[in-house]
Amino acid sequence: MISNEELAELLFPEVRETLEDLEKRFPPRSLPEGAEVTRFAPSPTGFLHTGSLFTEMIAYYVAKQSHGVFFFRLEDTDTKRTIPGAAKDLIDQLREFNLAHEEGYFPEGDVGAYGPYQQSKRADIYKVGIKHLLKIGRAYPDFCSSEDLEKIRKAQEESKVVPGYYGIYARDRNLTNDERAARIKAGEPWVIRFKSLSNHDRKMVFHDEIRGDLEIQENDIDVVIYKSDGLPTYHFAHVMDDHFMHTTLVNRGEEWIPSTPTHLELFSAFGWEAPKYAHLPVIMKLDHGNKRKLSKRKDPEAAVSFFLGQGYPVEGVKIYLMSIANSNFEEWCIANKKYTLDGFLFSFGKMSLDGALFDLDKLSYFSKEAIAGMDIDRFYKEVEGYARKHNPELLSRLEADPSYFKKILNIERERPNPRKDYAKFSDILPATRFFFDDEYEQIKAPGLPFDEHFDTSFVKEFLADVAANMAYGPDEATWWNSVKEIASRHGFAAVNKEYKANPEAFKGNMAAASSLIRVALTGSKDSPSMYEIISIIGKDRVAKRLQTALD
Ligand code: GLU
């Protein structure tokens, strides 16, 4: 009768290392007390989903705030789904968010002592673990073809039992080692399954950092842990990797909750301590009053590239994500009079489970705050970086005259109540077109939207007077007084109280007078500080616009 040892040897003769050898190769990390080791472990199967960025950002902050380590592992064992270039794109995006790892997989090569950090390159490591489980009788080869599995599935469907490879449905679980050896030697293809000792009629409890103690059904399915392509499945790779990379806390999507009993059973079969788990809620969206998952087909905001392409400031997106992560974050910002992540302590305990609702208006609000809080040099740099990557039109405006552009960006900035009109960098050009003469001419072409209440010749005369006699400095008060003086000459009330007392006696108040100037200069009734606009456009161009506004 063939022993488990001999069977393991027959299946993996090339494996000479043992688990003890691996323990020596990957010794514990030396970190301060309380330091968390977290990771982001995406599969390179497409774009970076907003939900993944959310998960990643939390892992990043939990590690940083505890003086631990955050690393990146590329989970590419499902080789059929791997998209070339996806991992690089993903990491480039994390870099744009300043959330990139220091340890782990990089397209240019791994960094760190616990690698390789790409699962497809860890086959020899996994085999050591598989061989060990075979030796201790907690794994076995399964010779079922896909047709055999389909038969089992059908039989289960007919008898209305839970589907899966377990109990009496685990066809090859109880083969003898002699039978197994004979089939292996005959060249039959095989996979390796974990021999579960659980019972799905029983419940087990595990602790989740967000949800507390969760009582869920045991999982007695003998999951495949090693595939015919020589690579493990997620379940097995997770257990081996997070053990040998010394992860202390696994935060991952809530879709993994039902598999956690299997993972815990695997850890215990090896005699290892499992990491802590935090299963993050899926980001939802309100759609016609119903909550649904953020969908990559229906919602552009499901892809992180959307935010980068639109030019949402990364700080705004991060602040927004933190506000959905921790219910106390916004209060903390208000108390600090500043929207920033600096100094905020994320906590799983403050994570709302039904609060992960994506809301673009809220994102815009935080983004406006983030943009308004930047000093001009930072703002200019961010806009330039965005324009260079995503917006050639903006870039050409900016490069044509950087100092002019900087002045435009600096309007009503760097003061106690900065202007908050940009939610994203792509809002800048549409809002500032009038600063560029070619664009101004286009705005003007269909006719400027002057208040129809005034007749054209009156407006013409008034604007000509303003052009000729307005003070172009030296400060806002002097300039405004000169505008008031000119407006009075044309029948406007310089003092609003007088206008209110007797509106019939005037052409209008100063709001009406300045609106005419504003429309002539910007093409709109709404604009930032006119004084600043005038100083930026400059005397000659301002005078020209005022003189020709009605031509
Ligand atoms: N590759 C898995 C996924 O993308 C990772 C889950 C985990 O973090 O363990 O869902």
JSON list of C-alpha atoms and ligand atoms in Angstrom, two decimals, residues 39-45 52 55 73-77 81 119 234 238 242 250-253 255-256 263 277 279, ligand 1:
[
{"chain": "A", "resi": 39, "resn": "ARG", "atom": "CA", "xyz": [-1.17, 44.45, 0.58]},
{"chain": "A", "resi": 40, "resn": "PHE", "atom": "CA", "xyz": [-2.98, 45.21, -2.61]},
{"chain": "A", "resi": 41, "resn": "ALA", "atom": "CA", "xyz": [-3.31, 42.09, -4.71]},
{"chain": "A", "resi": 42, "resn": "PRO", "atom": "CA", "xyz": [-5.04, 42.81, -8.00]},
{"chain": "A", "resi": 43, "resn": "SER", "atom": "CA", "xyz": [-5.37, 40.53, -10.97]},
{"chain": "A", "resi": 44, "resn": "PRO", "atom": "CA", "xyz": [-4.11, 42.12, -14.19]},
{"chain": "A", "resi": 45, "resn": "THR", "atom": "CA", "xyz": [-7.38, 41.56, -15.99]},
{"chain": "A", "resi": 52, "resn": "SER", "atom": "CA", "xyz": [-10.17, 48.56, -6.11]},
{"chain": "A", "resi": 55, "resn": "THR", "atom": "CA", "xyz": [-9.50, 48.95, -1.15]},
{"chain": "A", "resi": 73, "resn": "ARG", "atom": "CA", "xyz": [1.31, 41.43, -5.27]},
{"chain": "A", "resi": 74, "resn": "LEU", "atom": "CA", "xyz": [0.27, 40.64, -8.80]},
{"chain": "A", "resi": 75, "resn": "GLU", "atom": "CA", "xyz": [-2.27, 37.83, -8.79]},
{"chain": "A", "resi": 76, "resn": "ASP", "atom": "CA", "xyz": [-1.88, 36.46, -12.27]},
{"chain": "A", "resi": 77, "resn": "THR", "atom": "CA", "xyz": [-2.51, 32.75, -11.80]},
{"chain": "A", "resi": 81, "resn": "ARG", "atom": "CA", "xyz": [-7.59, 36.36, -18.12]},
{"chain": "A", "resi": 119, "resn": "GLN", "atom": "CA", "xyz": [2.18, 34.70, -8.53]},
{"chain": "A", "resi": 234, "resn": "TYR", "atom": "CA", "xyz": [-6.66, 32.00, -5.52]},
{"chain": "A", "resi": 238, "resn": "HIS", "atom": "CA", "xyz": [-3.68, 33.64, -0.83]},
{"chain": "A", "resi": 242, "resn": "ASP", "atom": "CA", "xyz": [0.06, 35.96, 2.90]},
{"chain": "A", "resi": 250, "resn": "VAL", "atom": "CA", "xyz": [-5.96, 41.19, 4.55]},
{"chain": "A", "resi": 251, "resn": "ASN", "atom": "CA", "xyz": [-8.41, 43.76, 3.33]},
{"chain": "A", "resi": 252, "resn": "ARG", "atom": "CA", "xyz": [-10.34, 42.66, 0.31]},
{"chain": "A", "resi": 253, "resn": "GLY", "atom": "CA", "xyz": [-13.78, 42.86, -1.21]},
{"chain": "A", "resi": 255, "resn": "GLU", "atom": "CA", "xyz": [-17.29, 38.91, -2.18]},
{"chain": "A", "resi": 256, "resn": "TRP", "atom": "CA", "xyz": [-14.58, 36.85, -0.45]},
{"chain": "A", "resi": 263, "resn": "HIS", "atom": "CA", "xyz": [-9.02, 29.95, 3.78]},
{"chain": "A", "resi": 277, "resn": "TYR", "atom": "CA", "xyz": [-9.47, 40.03, 7.75]},
{"chain": "A", "resi": 279, "resn": "HIS", "atom": "CA", "xyz": [-13.94, 42.66, 4.05]},
{"chain": "B", "resi": 1, "resn": "GLU", "atom": "N1", "xyz": [-6.84, 38.99, -6.73]},
{"chain": "B", "resi": 1, "resn": "GLU", "atom": "C1", "xyz": [-7.92, 39.11, -5.80]},
{"chain": "B", "resi": 1, "resn": "GLU", "atom": "C2", "xyz": [-8.95, 40.05, -6.37]},
{"chain": "B", "resi": 1, "resn": "GLU", "atom": "O1", "xyz": [-8.59, 40.82, -7.26]},
{"chain": "B", "resi": 1, "resn": "GLU", "atom": "C3", "xyz": [-7.37, 39.66, -4.53]},
{"chain": "B", "resi": 1, "resn": "GLU", "atom": "C4", "xyz": [-8.23, 39.55, -3.34]},
{"chain": "B", "resi": 1, "resn": "GLU", "atom": "C5", "xyz": [-7.33, 39.75, -2.14]},
{"chain": "B", "resi": 1, "resn": "GLU", "atom": "O2", "xyz": [-6.97, 40.91, -1.88]},
{"chain": "B", "resi": 1, "resn": "GLU", "atom": "O3", "xyz": [-6.95, 38.79, -1.51]},
{"chain": "B", "resi": 1, "resn": "GLU", "atom": "O4", "xyz": [-10.09, 40.03, -5.97]}
]
